[in-house]
CSV table of C-alpha atoms and ligand atoms in Angstrom, one decimal:
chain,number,residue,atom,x,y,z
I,1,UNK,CA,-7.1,-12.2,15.7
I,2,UNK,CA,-6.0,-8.9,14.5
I,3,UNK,CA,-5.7,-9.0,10.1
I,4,UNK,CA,-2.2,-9.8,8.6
I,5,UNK,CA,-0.6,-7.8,6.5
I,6,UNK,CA,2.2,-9.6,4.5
I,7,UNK,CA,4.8,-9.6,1.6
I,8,UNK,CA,3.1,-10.7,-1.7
I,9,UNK,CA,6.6,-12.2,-3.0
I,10,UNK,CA,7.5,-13.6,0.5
I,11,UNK,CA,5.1,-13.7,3.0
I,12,UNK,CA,6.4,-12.5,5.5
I,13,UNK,CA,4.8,-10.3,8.0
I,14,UNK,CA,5.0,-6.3,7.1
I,15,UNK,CA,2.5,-5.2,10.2
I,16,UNK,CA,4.9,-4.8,13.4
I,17,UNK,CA,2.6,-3.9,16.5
I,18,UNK,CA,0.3,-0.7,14.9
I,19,UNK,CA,2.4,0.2,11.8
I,20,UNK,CA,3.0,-1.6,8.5
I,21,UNK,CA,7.2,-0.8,7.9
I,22,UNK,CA,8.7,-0.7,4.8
I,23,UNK,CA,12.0,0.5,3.2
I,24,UNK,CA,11.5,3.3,0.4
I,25,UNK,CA,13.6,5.3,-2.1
I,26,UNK,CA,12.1,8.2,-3.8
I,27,UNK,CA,12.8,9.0,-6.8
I,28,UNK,CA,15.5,11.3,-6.0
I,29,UNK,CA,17.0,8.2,-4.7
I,30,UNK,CA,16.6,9.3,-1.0
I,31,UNK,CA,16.0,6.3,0.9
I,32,UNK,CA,14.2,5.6,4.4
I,33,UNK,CA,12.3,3.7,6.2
I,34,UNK,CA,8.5,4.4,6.3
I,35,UNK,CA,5.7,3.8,8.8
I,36,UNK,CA,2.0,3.1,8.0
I,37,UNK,CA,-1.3,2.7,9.7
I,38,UNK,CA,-2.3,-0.4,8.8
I,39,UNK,CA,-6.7,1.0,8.9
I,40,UNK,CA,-7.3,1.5,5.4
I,41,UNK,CA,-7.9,5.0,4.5
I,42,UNK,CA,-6.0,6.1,7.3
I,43,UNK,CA,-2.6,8.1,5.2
I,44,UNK,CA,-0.8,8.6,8.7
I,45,UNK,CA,2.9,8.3,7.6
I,46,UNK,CA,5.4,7.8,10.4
I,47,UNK,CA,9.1,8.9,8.9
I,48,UNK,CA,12.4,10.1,10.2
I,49,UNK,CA,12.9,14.2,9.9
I,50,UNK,CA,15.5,14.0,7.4
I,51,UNK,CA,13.4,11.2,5.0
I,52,UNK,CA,12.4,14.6,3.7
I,53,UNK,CA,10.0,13.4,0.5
I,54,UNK,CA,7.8,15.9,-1.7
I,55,UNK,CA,4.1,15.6,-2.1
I,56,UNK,CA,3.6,14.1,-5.9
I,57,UNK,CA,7.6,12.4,-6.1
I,58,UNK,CA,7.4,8.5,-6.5
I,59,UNK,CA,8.1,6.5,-4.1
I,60,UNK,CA,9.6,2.7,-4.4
I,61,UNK,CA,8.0,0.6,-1.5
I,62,UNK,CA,10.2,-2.5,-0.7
I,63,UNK,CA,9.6,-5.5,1.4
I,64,UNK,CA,12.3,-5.1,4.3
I,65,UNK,CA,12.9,-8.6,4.4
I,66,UNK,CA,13.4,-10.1,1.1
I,67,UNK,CA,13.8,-6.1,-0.2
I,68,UNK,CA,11.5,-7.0,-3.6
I,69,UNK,CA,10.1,-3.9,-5.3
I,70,UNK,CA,6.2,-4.3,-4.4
I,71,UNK,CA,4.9,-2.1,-7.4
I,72,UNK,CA,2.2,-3.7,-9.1
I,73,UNK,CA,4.3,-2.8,-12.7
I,74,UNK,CA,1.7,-4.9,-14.8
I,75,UNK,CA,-0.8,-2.2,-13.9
I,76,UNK,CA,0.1,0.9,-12.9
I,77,UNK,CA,3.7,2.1,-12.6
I,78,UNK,CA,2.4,4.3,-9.2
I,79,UNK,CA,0.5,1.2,-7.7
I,80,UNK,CA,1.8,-1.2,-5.3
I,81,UNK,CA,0.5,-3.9,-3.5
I,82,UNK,CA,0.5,-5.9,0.0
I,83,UNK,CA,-1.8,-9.1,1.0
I,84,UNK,CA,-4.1,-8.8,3.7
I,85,UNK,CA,-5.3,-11.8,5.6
I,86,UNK,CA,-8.7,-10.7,8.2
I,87,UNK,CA,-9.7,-12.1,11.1
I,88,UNK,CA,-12.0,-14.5,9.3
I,89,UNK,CA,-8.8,-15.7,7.3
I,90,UNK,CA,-9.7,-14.6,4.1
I,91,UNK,CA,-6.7,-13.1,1.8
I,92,UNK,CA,-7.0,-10.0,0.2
I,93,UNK,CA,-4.8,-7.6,-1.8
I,94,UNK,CA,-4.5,-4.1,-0.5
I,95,UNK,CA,-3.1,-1.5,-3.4
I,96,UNK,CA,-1.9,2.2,-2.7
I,97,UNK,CA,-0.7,4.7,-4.4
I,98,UNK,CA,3.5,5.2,-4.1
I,99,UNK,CA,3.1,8.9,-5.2
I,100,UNK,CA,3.4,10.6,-1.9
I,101,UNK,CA,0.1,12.7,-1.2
I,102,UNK,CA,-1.8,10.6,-3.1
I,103,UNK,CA,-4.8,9.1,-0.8
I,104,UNK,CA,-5.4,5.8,-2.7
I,105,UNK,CA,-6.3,2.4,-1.1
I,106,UNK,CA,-8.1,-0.3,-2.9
I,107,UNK,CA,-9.1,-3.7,-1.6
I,108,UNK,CA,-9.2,-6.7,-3.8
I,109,UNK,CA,-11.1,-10.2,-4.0
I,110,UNK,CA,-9.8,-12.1,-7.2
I,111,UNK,CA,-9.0,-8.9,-8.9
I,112,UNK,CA,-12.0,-7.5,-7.8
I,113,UNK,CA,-12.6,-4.0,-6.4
I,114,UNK,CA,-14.6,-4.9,-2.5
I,115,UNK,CA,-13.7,-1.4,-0.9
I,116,UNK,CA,-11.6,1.6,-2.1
I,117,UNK,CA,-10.5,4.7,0.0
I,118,UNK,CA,-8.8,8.2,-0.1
I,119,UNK,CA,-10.2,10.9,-2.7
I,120,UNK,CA,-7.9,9.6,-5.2
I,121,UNK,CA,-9.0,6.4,-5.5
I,122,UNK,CA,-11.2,6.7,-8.6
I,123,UNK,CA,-8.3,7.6,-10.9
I,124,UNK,CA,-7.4,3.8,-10.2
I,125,UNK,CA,-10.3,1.8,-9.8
I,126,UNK,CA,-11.2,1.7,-13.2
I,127,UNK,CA,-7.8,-0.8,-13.6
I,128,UNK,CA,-10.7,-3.4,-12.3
I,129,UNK,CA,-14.1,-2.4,-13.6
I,130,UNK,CA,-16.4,0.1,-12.0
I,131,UNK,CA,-16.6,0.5,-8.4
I,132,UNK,CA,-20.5,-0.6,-7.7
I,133,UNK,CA,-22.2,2.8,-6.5
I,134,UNK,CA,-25.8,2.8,-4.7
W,201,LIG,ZN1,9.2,-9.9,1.1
């Protein structure tokens, strides 16, 4: 089984075939809809022509079904989150950056950092202690 990618607030499933979908409004208040690869660390974006976003404008991720704001607010007003579930069933929490340019992905156990990605990961990581480095 492939890993789950769902709502935190409802559950529901955000990973349709190869992309994780969800609805966005920039800051502008330009709204769209917004495809992502769901292999962490990958920053393809799938988007209509005239979704015409700027590198460094916020972006507000929602869920398209219950259409809750997923920024993680209690941390970082440019984070927001998704769960993961793997094939082994364990649940995860997958947090990117909603500034659009920004490479950021960090995987979490129990609010613990397992795996980061994307150059600008390290401005977040400390939110969650020191990524352990070898
Ligand atoms: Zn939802």
């Amino acid at each position: 089984m492939e890993s789950r990618f769902l709502c935190p607030k409802c559950r529901s499933d955000l990973k349709i075939r190869d992309h994780l979908i969800f609805a966005t409004e920039t800051e502008r208040g330009l709204r769209g809809v917004m495809l992502i690869s769901p292999e962490l660390g990958n920053y393809t974006i799938i988007h209509d022509d005239k979704f015409n976003f700027i590198e460094g404008e916020h972006v507000d991720f929602f869920c398209p079904v219950c259409h809750e704001n997923l920024a993680m607010s209690d941390v970082d007003k440019d984070l927001a989150e998704v769960l993961m579930i793997d094939e082994k069933g364990e649940e995860y929490k997958i947090v990117f950056s909603e500034i659009a340019g920004k490479k950021c992905t960090i995987k979490l156990k129990d609010d613990k950092i397992i795996e980061s990605y994307g150059e600008d990961a390290d401005h977040y990581t400390n939110f969650w202690g020191v990524t352990p480095r070898y």
